[in-house]
Coordinates of C-alpha atoms in Angstrom, one line a residue:
M2 CA 33.7 64.8 13.1
P3 CA 34.6 65.8 9.5
T4 CA 37.3 63.5 8.3
A5 CA 40.2 64.5 6.1
Q6 CA 39.3 64.0 2.5
P7 CA 41.9 62.1 0.5
T8 CA 43.3 63.9 -2.6
P9 CA 42.1 62.5 -5.9
A10 CA 44.2 59.9 -7.5
I11 CA 46.4 60.9 -10.4
P12 CA 44.6 60.5 -13.7
A13 CA 45.8 57.8 -16.0
D14 CA 48.2 59.4 -18.5
K15 CA 50.3 57.3 -20.8
S16 CA 52.8 60.2 -21.2
L17 CA 53.7 59.8 -17.5
P18 CA 54.9 56.2 -17.2
N19 CA 57.2 56.7 -14.3
G20 CA 55.0 59.2 -12.4
T21 CA 57.9 61.3 -10.9
L22 CA 57.3 64.3 -8.6
A23 CA 57.7 66.7 -11.5
D24 CA 55.1 64.7 -13.5
V25 CA 52.6 64.9 -10.7
L26 CA 53.2 68.7 -10.4
V27 CA 52.4 69.0 -14.1
V28 CA 49.1 67.0 -13.6
I29 CA 47.9 69.2 -10.7
G30 CA 48.8 72.4 -12.7
A31 CA 51.7 73.6 -10.5
L32 CA 54.3 73.2 -13.3
D33 CA 54.4 73.4 -17.0
K34 CA 55.7 70.5 -19.1
A35 CA 58.9 72.3 -20.2
R36 CA 59.9 73.2 -16.6
A37 CA 59.3 69.6 -15.5
D38 CA 61.6 68.3 -18.3
Q39 CA 64.3 70.8 -17.1
I40 CA 63.9 69.4 -13.5
K41 CA 64.3 65.8 -14.7
L42 CA 67.5 66.8 -16.7
A43 CA 68.9 68.7 -13.7
E44 CA 68.3 65.5 -11.5
I45 CA 70.4 63.4 -13.9
Q46 CA 73.2 66.0 -14.2
S47 CA 73.4 67.0 -10.5
G48 CA 72.5 63.8 -8.7
K49 CA 70.1 65.8 -6.5
S50 CA 66.5 64.6 -6.0
Q51 CA 63.7 66.4 -7.9
E52 CA 62.4 67.6 -4.5
E53 CA 65.7 69.3 -3.6
I54 CA 65.9 71.0 -7.0
I55 CA 62.3 72.3 -6.7
K56 CA 62.9 73.6 -3.2
E57 CA 66.2 75.3 -4.1
G58 CA 64.7 77.1 -7.0
A59 CA 61.4 77.8 -5.2
L60 CA 59.7 76.6 -8.3
V61 CA 56.3 75.8 -6.7
P62 CA 54.6 76.8 -3.4
D63 CA 55.1 74.5 -0.5
S64 CA 51.4 73.5 -0.4
K65 CA 51.5 72.3 -4.0
L66 CA 54.7 70.4 -3.3
V67 CA 53.2 68.6 -0.4
Q68 CA 50.0 67.8 -2.4
A69 CA 52.1 66.4 -5.2
K70 CA 54.1 64.2 -2.8
A71 CA 50.9 63.0 -1.2
Q72 CA 49.5 62.0 -4.6
L73 CA 52.8 60.4 -5.6
Y74 CA 52.9 58.1 -2.6
N75 CA 49.1 57.7 -2.5
I76 CA 48.7 59.4 1.0
P77 CA 45.8 61.7 1.6
Y78 CA 46.6 65.4 1.8
V79 CA 45.1 67.8 4.4
D80 CA 44.9 71.5 4.8
L81 CA 45.1 72.0 8.5
S82 CA 43.6 75.5 8.3
A83 CA 40.3 74.0 7.1
I84 CA 40.1 71.3 9.8
P85 CA 38.6 71.9 13.3
V86 CA 40.4 70.9 16.5
E87 CA 39.2 67.8 18.2
P88 CA 40.3 68.2 21.9
A89 CA 40.3 64.4 22.5
S90 CA 43.0 64.0 19.7
L91 CA 45.2 66.6 21.2
A92 CA 44.8 65.0 24.6
S93 CA 46.0 61.7 23.1
L94 CA 49.4 62.9 21.9
P95 CA 51.7 65.1 24.1
S96 CA 52.9 68.3 22.5
E97 CA 56.6 67.3 23.0
V98 CA 56.1 64.2 20.8
A99 CA 54.2 66.3 18.2
E100 CA 57.2 68.8 18.1
R101 CA 59.8 66.1 18.0
F102 CA 58.3 64.4 14.9
K103 CA 56.6 67.4 13.3
V104 CA 53.1 65.9 13.5
F105 CA 49.7 67.2 14.5
P106 CA 46.7 65.0 15.6
I107 CA 43.6 65.6 13.6
S108 CA 41.1 63.2 15.1
V109 CA 40.9 60.1 17.3
D110 CA 38.5 57.2 17.0
R111 CA 38.4 55.2 20.3
K112 CA 36.2 52.5 18.9
E113 CA 38.6 51.7 16.0
K114 CA 41.6 52.7 18.2
S115 CA 43.0 54.9 15.5
L116 CA 44.6 58.3 15.4
T117 CA 44.6 60.5 12.2
L118 CA 47.8 62.3 12.1
A119 CA 49.0 65.2 9.9
M120 CA 52.7 64.7 9.2
A121 CA 55.4 66.7 7.5
D122 CA 57.0 63.4 6.5
P123 CA 54.2 60.8 6.3
L124 CA 56.8 58.2 5.1
D125 CA 58.7 58.4 8.4
L126 CA 58.0 54.8 9.6
S127 CA 60.1 55.2 12.8
A128 CA 57.9 58.2 13.9
I129 CA 54.7 56.3 13.2
E130 CA 56.0 53.2 15.1
F131 CA 57.0 55.4 18.1
I132 CA 53.6 57.2 18.2
E133 CA 51.7 54.0 18.0
Q134 CA 53.6 52.5 20.9
K135 CA 53.2 55.8 22.9
T136 CA 49.4 56.1 22.3
G137 CA 48.3 52.5 21.8
L138 CA 46.5 53.7 18.7
H139 CA 46.9 52.8 15.0
V140 CA 48.2 55.9 13.1
K141 CA 46.6 57.0 9.9
P142 CA 49.1 59.3 8.3
R143 CA 48.1 62.4 6.3
A144 CA 50.4 64.7 4.4
A145 CA 50.5 68.4 5.5
E146 CA 52.7 71.5 5.2
A147 CA 55.5 71.6 7.7
M148 CA 55.0 75.3 8.5
Q149 CA 51.3 74.7 9.1
I150 CA 52.1 71.8 11.5
T151 CA 54.6 74.0 13.4
D152 CA 52.0 76.8 13.7
F153 CA 49.3 74.5 14.8
I154 CA 51.5 72.9 17.5
E155 CA 52.4 76.3 18.9
N156 CA 48.9 77.8 18.8
R157 CA 46.5 74.9 19.4
Y158 CA 48.4 73.0 22.1
S159 CA 48.7 76.2 24.1
S160 CA 44.9 76.8 24.1
S161 CA 43.4 75.9 27.4
L162 CA 40.1 75.2 25.6
T163 CA 41.2 71.7 24.8
Q164 CA 42.2 71.0 28.4
E165 CA 38.9 72.2 29.7
V166 CA 36.9 70.0 27.2
T167 CA 39.1 67.1 28.1
A168 CA 38.5 67.6 31.8
A169 CA 34.8 67.8 31.2
M170 CA 34.9 64.7 29.1
K171 CA 36.4 62.8 32.1
E172 CA 33.4 63.9 34.1
V173 CA 31.2 62.1 31.6
A174 CA 33.2 58.9 32.5
P175 CA 33.6 57.1 29.1
E176 CA 34.4 53.9 30.9
R177 CA 30.7 53.6 32.0
N178 CA 28.3 51.8 29.8
E179 CA 26.4 53.8 27.1
I180 CA 23.1 54.1 29.1
H181 CA 24.9 55.6 32.1
T182 CA 26.8 58.1 29.8
L183 CA 23.5 59.3 28.3
E184 CA 22.0 59.6 31.8
S185 CA 24.9 61.6 33.1
S186 CA 24.6 64.0 30.2
K187 CA 20.8 64.5 30.4
N188 CA 20.7 64.9 34.2
G189 CA 23.6 67.4 34.2
F190 CA 26.0 65.2 36.3
I191 CA 28.9 66.8 34.5
R192 CA 30.4 69.3 36.9
E193 CA 28.9 72.6 36.3
E194 CA 32.1 74.6 36.7
K195 CA 33.8 72.6 34.0
V196 CA 31.0 73.4 31.5
A197 CA 31.1 77.0 32.6
Q198 CA 34.8 77.1 31.8
I199 CA 34.2 75.6 28.4
V200 CA 31.6 78.3 27.5
S201 CA 34.0 81.0 28.8
Q202 CA 36.8 79.6 26.6
I203 CA 34.6 79.4 23.5
L204 CA 33.6 83.1 24.0
D205 CA 37.1 84.2 24.8
F206 CA 38.3 82.6 21.6
A207 CA 35.5 84.4 19.7
I208 CA 36.6 87.8 21.1
K209 CA 40.3 87.1 20.3
S210 CA 39.5 86.0 16.8
R211 CA 37.2 89.0 16.1
A212 CA 34.2 86.7 15.5
S213 CA 30.8 88.3 15.0
D214 CA 28.8 85.1 15.7
V215 CA 29.4 81.7 17.4
H216 CA 27.4 78.7 16.1
I217 CA 27.1 75.6 18.4
E218 CA 25.6 72.9 16.2
P219 CA 24.7 69.3 17.3
Q220 CA 25.6 66.6 14.8
E221 CA 24.9 62.9 14.9
K222 CA 28.1 62.0 16.8
S223 CA 29.6 65.2 17.9
T224 CA 28.9 69.0 18.3
R225 CA 30.8 71.4 16.1
V226 CA 31.6 75.0 17.0
R227 CA 31.9 77.5 14.2
Y228 CA 32.9 81.1 14.3
R229 CA 31.9 83.8 11.7
I230 CA 35.1 85.7 11.2
D231 CA 35.1 88.6 8.7
G232 CA 31.8 87.4 7.4
I233 CA 32.9 83.8 6.7
L234 CA 32.0 80.8 8.9
Q235 CA 35.1 78.8 10.1
E236 CA 34.9 75.5 12.0
K237 CA 37.4 75.7 14.8
L238 CA 36.3 73.0 17.3
T239 CA 34.4 69.8 17.8
I240 CA 33.3 68.5 21.2
P241 CA 31.8 65.2 22.3
H242 CA 28.0 65.0 21.8
E243 CA 27.6 64.0 25.5
L244 CA 28.5 67.6 26.4
H245 CA 26.0 69.2 24.1
D246 CA 23.0 69.4 26.5
S247 CA 25.1 70.7 29.3
L248 CA 26.6 73.4 27.1
V249 CA 23.2 74.5 25.9
S250 CA 21.7 74.5 29.4
R251 CA 24.6 76.7 30.6
I252 CA 24.1 79.2 27.8
K253 CA 20.4 79.3 28.3
I254 CA 20.8 80.0 32.1
L255 CA 23.1 82.9 31.2
G256 CA 20.6 84.2 28.7
A257 CA 17.6 83.9 31.1
M258 CA 16.0 81.4 28.8
K259 CA 13.8 78.3 29.7
I260 CA 16.2 75.4 30.0
D261 CA 13.3 72.8 30.1
E262 CA 11.8 74.1 26.8
R263 CA 13.5 72.4 23.9
R264 CA 10.6 72.3 21.3
I265 CA 10.4 76.0 20.3
P266 CA 13.0 78.6 19.3
Q267 CA 14.0 81.0 22.1
D268 CA 15.9 84.3 22.4
G269 CA 18.0 85.7 25.2
R270 CA 20.8 88.2 26.1
F271 CA 23.7 88.4 28.5
N272 CA 27.0 90.2 29.1
F273 CA 30.3 88.5 29.0
K274 CA 33.5 89.9 30.3
G275 CA 36.4 88.2 28.6
Q276 CA 40.2 88.5 29.2
E277 CA 40.5 91.4 26.6
E278 CA 37.1 93.2 26.6
E279 CA 33.4 93.0 27.5
V280 CA 30.7 92.1 25.0
D281 CA 26.9 91.9 24.8
L282 CA 25.7 88.6 23.5
R283 CA 22.4 88.0 21.8
I284 CA 21.4 84.3 22.0
S285 CA 19.1 82.4 19.7
S286 CA 18.2 78.7 20.1
L287 CA 16.6 76.5 17.4
P288 CA 15.4 72.9 17.8
T289 CA 17.1 70.6 15.2
S290 CA 16.9 66.9 14.5
W291 CA 20.1 66.2 16.6
G292 CA 19.3 68.7 19.4
E293 CA 19.2 72.4 20.0
K294 CA 21.4 74.7 17.9
I295 CA 22.7 77.8 19.6
V296 CA 23.8 81.0 17.8
M297 CA 25.4 83.8 19.8
R298 CA 25.8 87.2 18.2
L299 CA 28.7 89.3 19.8
L300 CA 28.1 93.0 20.1
K301 CA 31.1 94.9 21.3
K302 CA 30.7 97.5 24.0
S303 CA 34.0 99.3 23.3
G304 CA 35.5 100.7 20.1
G305 CA 32.8 103.1 19.2
V306 CA 31.0 103.5 15.8
P307 CA 33.2 104.1 12.8
D308 CA 32.7 107.2 10.7
L309 CA 31.6 107.1 7.1
P310 CA 35.1 107.2 5.4
E311 CA 36.3 104.4 7.8
L312 CA 33.4 102.3 6.5
G313 CA 34.7 102.7 2.9
L314 CA 32.5 105.6 1.6
R315 CA 34.4 108.2 -0.4
G316 CA 34.3 110.5 -3.4
N317 CA 31.0 111.5 -4.9
G318 CA 29.1 108.8 -2.9
L319 CA 30.3 110.2 0.4
K320 CA 29.6 113.8 -0.7
N321 CA 26.1 113.0 -1.9
L322 CA 25.2 111.1 1.4
Q323 CA 26.7 113.9 3.6
E324 CA 24.7 116.5 1.7
A325 CA 21.5 114.4 2.1
I326 CA 21.9 113.9 5.9
L327 CA 22.5 117.7 6.4
R328 CA 19.0 118.4 5.1
P329 CA 16.3 119.0 7.8
H330 CA 13.8 116.5 6.2
G331 CA 13.5 113.7 3.6
I332 CA 14.1 109.9 3.6
I333 CA 17.5 108.3 3.3
L334 CA 17.4 104.5 2.5
I335 CA 20.2 102.0 3.1
C336 CA 19.8 98.9 1.0
G337 CA 21.4 95.4 0.9
P338 CA 20.9 91.8 2.0
T339 CA 21.2 90.6 5.6
G340 CA 24.7 90.9 6.9
S341 CA 25.8 93.7 4.5
G342 CA 26.5 96.2 7.2
K343 CA 23.3 98.4 6.9
T344 CA 22.9 98.8 10.7
T345 CA 26.5 99.9 11.1
T346 CA 26.1 102.5 8.4
L347 CA 22.9 103.8 10.0
Y348 CA 24.6 104.0 13.4
S349 CA 27.5 105.8 11.9
V350 CA 25.2 108.4 10.4
I351 CA 23.1 108.8 13.6
S352 CA 26.3 109.2 15.7
K353 CA 27.4 112.0 13.3
L354 CA 24.0 113.8 13.7
N355 CA 23.7 113.2 17.5
T356 CA 24.0 116.5 19.3
P357 CA 22.1 118.0 22.2
K358 CA 20.2 120.3 19.7
V359 CA 18.3 117.5 18.1
N360 CA 15.8 114.8 19.3
I361 CA 16.7 111.4 17.7
V362 CA 14.3 108.4 18.1
T363 CA 15.0 105.0 16.7
L364 CA 12.8 101.9 16.3
E365 CA 14.9 98.8 16.0
D366 CA 14.6 95.0 15.8
P367 CA 16.8 94.4 17.8
I368 CA 18.8 97.3 19.3
E369 CA 22.3 96.2 18.5
Y370 CA 24.4 99.0 20.0
K371 CA 23.3 101.6 22.6
I372 CA 24.1 105.2 21.6
P373 CA 24.2 107.7 24.4
G374 CA 21.8 110.6 23.9
V375 CA 19.6 108.7 21.4
N376 CA 16.1 107.4 22.3
Q377 CA 16.2 103.8 21.1
V378 CA 13.1 101.6 21.1
Q379 CA 12.9 97.8 20.6
I380 CA 9.9 96.6 18.6
N381 CA 7.7 94.1 20.4
P382 CA 4.9 92.7 18.1
A383 CA 3.6 90.5 20.9
V384 CA 2.2 93.6 22.7
G385 CA 1.4 95.5 19.5
L386 CA 4.6 97.6 19.2
T387 CA 5.3 97.1 15.5
F388 CA 7.3 99.4 13.2
A389 CA 4.1 101.0 12.0
D390 CA 2.6 101.5 15.5
G391 CA 5.9 102.8 16.9
L392 CA 6.2 105.3 14.1
K393 CA 2.8 106.7 14.8
S394 CA 3.8 107.2 18.4
F395 CA 7.1 108.8 17.4
L396 CA 5.4 111.7 15.6
R397 CA 4.0 112.8 19.0
Q398 CA 7.4 112.7 20.6
D399 CA 8.6 115.9 18.8
P400 CA 11.5 114.2 16.9
N401 CA 13.9 115.9 14.5
I402 CA 15.4 112.6 13.3
I403 CA 13.6 109.2 13.1
L404 CA 15.3 105.9 12.4
V405 CA 13.0 103.0 11.4
G406 CA 14.9 99.7 11.4
E407 CA 13.2 98.4 8.2
I408 CA 10.3 99.3 5.9
R409 CA 8.5 96.0 5.6
D410 CA 4.9 97.0 4.5
R411 CA 2.8 99.7 2.9
E412 CA 1.7 101.2 6.3
T413 CA 5.3 101.7 7.4
A414 CA 6.2 103.1 4.0
D415 CA 3.3 105.6 4.1
L416 CA 4.1 106.7 7.6
A417 CA 7.8 107.2 6.8
I418 CA 6.8 109.3 3.8
Q419 CA 4.3 111.4 5.8
A420 CA 7.0 111.9 8.5
S421 CA 9.5 113.2 6.0
L422 CA 7.0 115.5 4.3
T423 CA 6.1 117.0 7.7
G424 CA 9.7 118.1 8.3
H425 CA 11.4 115.1 9.8
L426 CA 14.6 113.4 8.6
V427 CA 13.9 109.7 8.3
F428 CA 16.4 106.9 8.0
S429 CA 15.5 103.3 7.1
T430 CA 16.6 100.1 5.4
L431 CA 15.3 97.9 2.6
H432 CA 16.3 94.4 1.5
T433 CA 17.1 95.1 -2.2
N434 CA 20.1 94.1 -4.1
D435 CA 21.0 97.5 -5.4
A436 CA 20.1 101.2 -4.9
S437 CA 18.0 101.5 -8.0
G438 CA 15.8 98.5 -6.9
A439 CA 14.6 100.4 -3.8
L440 CA 12.2 102.7 -5.7
P441 CA 10.3 100.1 -7.6
R442 CA 10.1 98.0 -4.3
L443 CA 8.4 101.0 -2.6
L444 CA 6.1 101.5 -5.5
D445 CA 5.2 97.8 -5.3
M446 CA 4.3 98.3 -1.7
G447 CA 1.7 100.9 -2.8
A448 CA 3.6 104.1 -2.1
E449 CA 2.4 106.9 -4.4
P450 CA 5.0 108.0 -7.0
Y451 CA 4.4 111.8 -6.5
L452 CA 5.1 111.4 -2.7
L453 CA 8.2 109.3 -3.2
S454 CA 9.7 111.7 -5.7
S455 CA 9.5 114.5 -3.2
S456 CA 10.4 112.6 -0.1
I457 CA 13.3 110.3 -1.0
T458 CA 16.6 112.3 -0.9
C459 CA 19.2 109.6 -1.2
I460 CA 19.5 105.8 -1.6
V461 CA 22.6 103.9 -0.6
A462 CA 23.3 100.2 -1.4
Q463 CA 26.2 98.4 0.2
R464 CA 28.1 95.1 0.7
V465 CA 31.0 94.2 2.9
V466 CA 34.2 92.6 1.6
R467 CA 37.2 91.2 3.5
K468 CA 40.3 93.4 3.6
I469 CA 43.7 92.0 2.6
H470 CA 45.9 91.5 5.7
N471 CA 48.6 94.2 5.5
D472 CA 51.2 92.1 7.3
C473 CA 51.1 89.3 4.7
K474 CA 50.1 91.3 1.6
E475 CA 51.9 90.4 -1.6
A476 CA 51.7 91.5 -5.2
Y477 CA 50.9 89.2 -8.2
I478 CA 50.3 89.6 -11.9
P479 CA 46.6 88.6 -12.6
E480 CA 45.4 86.7 -15.7
Q481 CA 44.7 88.8 -18.7
K482 CA 40.9 87.9 -18.7
V483 CA 40.7 89.3 -15.1
I484 CA 42.2 92.6 -16.3
E485 CA 39.9 92.7 -19.3
E486 CA 36.8 92.2 -17.2
M487 CA 37.9 95.0 -14.8
K488 CA 38.5 97.3 -17.8
V489 CA 35.0 96.6 -19.2
E490 CA 33.4 97.2 -15.7
L491 CA 35.3 100.3 -14.8
G492 CA 35.3 101.9 -18.3
S493 CA 36.7 105.5 -18.1
L494 CA 37.4 105.1 -14.3
W495 CA 40.5 103.0 -14.9
Q496 CA 43.0 103.2 -17.8
P497 CA 45.9 100.9 -16.9
T498 CA 49.4 101.6 -18.3
G499 CA 52.1 98.9 -18.4
E500 CA 52.0 95.8 -16.4
T501 CA 49.1 95.6 -13.9
K502 CA 49.8 94.2 -10.4
L503 CA 47.1 93.3 -7.9
Y504 CA 47.4 92.1 -4.3
K505 CA 46.4 89.2 -2.1
G506 CA 47.2 88.0 1.4
K507 CA 49.7 85.1 1.7
G508 CA 48.2 84.0 5.0
D509 CA 49.9 83.9 8.4
P510 CA 48.9 82.9 12.0
E511 CA 47.5 86.4 12.8
C512 CA 44.9 86.2 10.1
G513 CA 44.3 82.5 10.6
N514 CA 46.1 81.8 7.2
S515 CA 43.1 83.3 5.4
G516 CA 45.1 86.3 4.0
Y517 CA 42.3 88.6 5.2
F518 CA 41.9 90.8 8.3
G519 CA 38.9 93.0 8.9
R520 CA 36.2 94.2 6.5
V521 CA 35.4 97.3 4.5
G522 CA 32.2 98.4 2.7
I523 CA 31.6 98.8 -1.0
F524 CA 28.9 101.3 -1.9
E525 CA 26.7 102.8 -4.5
V526 CA 24.9 106.1 -3.8
I527 CA 22.0 107.5 -5.8
P528 CA 20.9 111.1 -4.9
T529 CA 17.4 111.9 -6.0
T530 CA 18.1 114.4 -8.7
E531 CA 15.5 116.1 -11.0
K532 CA 15.8 113.4 -13.7
I533 CA 15.6 110.6 -11.1
S534 CA 12.5 112.2 -9.7
R535 CA 10.9 112.3 -13.1
L536 CA 11.7 108.5 -13.6
I537 CA 9.9 107.8 -10.2
L538 CA 6.8 109.7 -11.3
E539 CA 6.8 107.7 -14.5
R540 CA 7.1 104.4 -12.5
S541 CA 10.3 103.5 -14.5
S542 CA 12.1 100.2 -14.0
A543 CA 15.1 99.7 -11.8
S544 CA 17.3 99.3 -14.8
A545 CA 16.2 102.7 -16.2
I546 CA 16.9 104.4 -12.9
N547 CA 20.3 102.6 -12.7
K548 CA 21.2 103.8 -16.2
Q549 CA 20.3 107.4 -15.4
A550 CA 22.2 107.3 -12.1
K551 CA 25.3 106.0 -13.9
E552 CA 25.0 108.8 -16.5
E553 CA 25.0 111.3 -13.6
G554 CA 28.2 109.8 -12.2
M555 CA 27.1 107.0 -9.8
I556 CA 29.8 104.4 -9.2
S557 CA 28.2 100.9 -8.9
L558 CA 28.9 98.4 -6.2
K559 CA 31.1 96.3 -8.5
Q560 CA 33.0 99.4 -9.7
D561 CA 33.7 100.6 -6.2
G562 CA 34.8 97.0 -5.3
Y563 CA 37.2 96.9 -8.3
L564 CA 38.6 100.3 -7.4
K565 CA 39.4 99.0 -3.9
V566 CA 41.0 95.9 -5.6
I567 CA 43.3 98.2 -7.6
E568 CA 44.3 100.1 -4.5
G569 CA 45.2 96.8 -2.8
I570 CA 42.4 97.0 -0.1
T571 CA 40.6 93.8 -1.2
T572 CA 40.8 91.0 -3.8
V573 CA 38.9 90.3 -7.0
E574 CA 37.5 87.1 -5.5
E575 CA 35.9 89.0 -2.6
V576 CA 34.2 91.6 -5.0
I577 CA 32.9 88.8 -7.2
R578 CA 31.7 86.9 -4.1
V579 CA 29.5 89.7 -2.8
A580 CA 28.7 91.9 -5.9
Q581 CA 28.4 89.5 -8.8
E582 CA 24.9 89.7 -10.3

């Protein structure tokens, strides 16, 4: 179980002999020295405490005030949004007590008989004494924001997940000796329906929180459950290590995997009908030093495939791609690292082209979404069905449009080029960082320049950034160096006048206090113009192709990201996270 990290001690500073609250806020960078001196003067003149003066004037954010108080009284500070829920700790303290004293249990150590407690007022000795008597555990106080504590009491105590895990823990019978506990876990003596309920609750939470993946990871003393929400992994739950094998076995049974094989990775699939919707799950198991790790990819059945403008494509980039996909032949490449949304873009394009008048065949690894009317084929190297072999067979299936999941080698590249030159429209992906890097990559694979120049019609590179949550969006004035960097990057695309305001999410319960909700793509699109074709024939470098594309009006990934920042769609931090070279 990850423990709360204490805040660093205040650095020694001879100019702060008394170490008041205002002084600490100066040290942590929340106040300037002049404002701190004003607060001290107001304290003398009004008789109010520094904390009252700071709160009345809303001079610093609540989080900074709590951090400063924690440092002042040498009590560790915790950010509850960054800490997973340990069901055993919630079971040890009734919600009525938590509400009464504005506290939230973080973790419990039965061996040490201690309870780590987030408190709005960690100096409330009467509350600590009452809780110690109620639980029989020694309280370790941690300072946390009052609003966060209230939110966590409302949301986390109401979750039935904690109740199910606690019930299953009772089945393990902690009062037995250690040998018996291990035996009960390995032999599956934990009641099966309890473990099934835990798996259902884990998946229900994944659907409600819009997670794309669920990671169940064994650690030395516990198992942690992490959810990838809007592309970022967030730890939401820890469960006792004794339950790990039972959970893994349950998931393997659902995924039609071998439960007695723990030495090699396995794959499986199953459907799950949650309270809100039904999802397909792709399961992957991996043996690790502490046990088998399970990753479940959630593939939604409902909702449909978004169209290109919904994905974030617009302007010249959208126009160039739409023109390319309306041609009857040629190759269109989508580039980007794993998890950059390439498959979603391909499905969006295929859905747009999918009519009864055309024959569309796809070769995928794996098939993520089933599209009615499209002939989708899953590659299977074990029986000889590779991208190259599948592509050979496709040409005998009278296709109009071919989608090849990925160009991985020279044979696949050559076949894709031949298919495009014989009148087929071919879509595929490449793992390159930008659009201009795709052409040298294909040349490195052995593709002939004269064939590439006549077959490639358009190259798209993309990333996905998190969108600011509209319900908690707020404006702020950025630092001048941020504005200057954006000006340099955007050049003639942006000429700010007056004071520039950007946006960020404040964070609320709906977005998990992250300030983000949902994702959008940032794109760069290179159409193969006459000048770009000439550069391909000359085997020019990626930088030369990129320079020419920019001269012809291409907007780069970073530029597209910054334009979306100016519009208040995403933040500077997100663009730098995914597009910084």
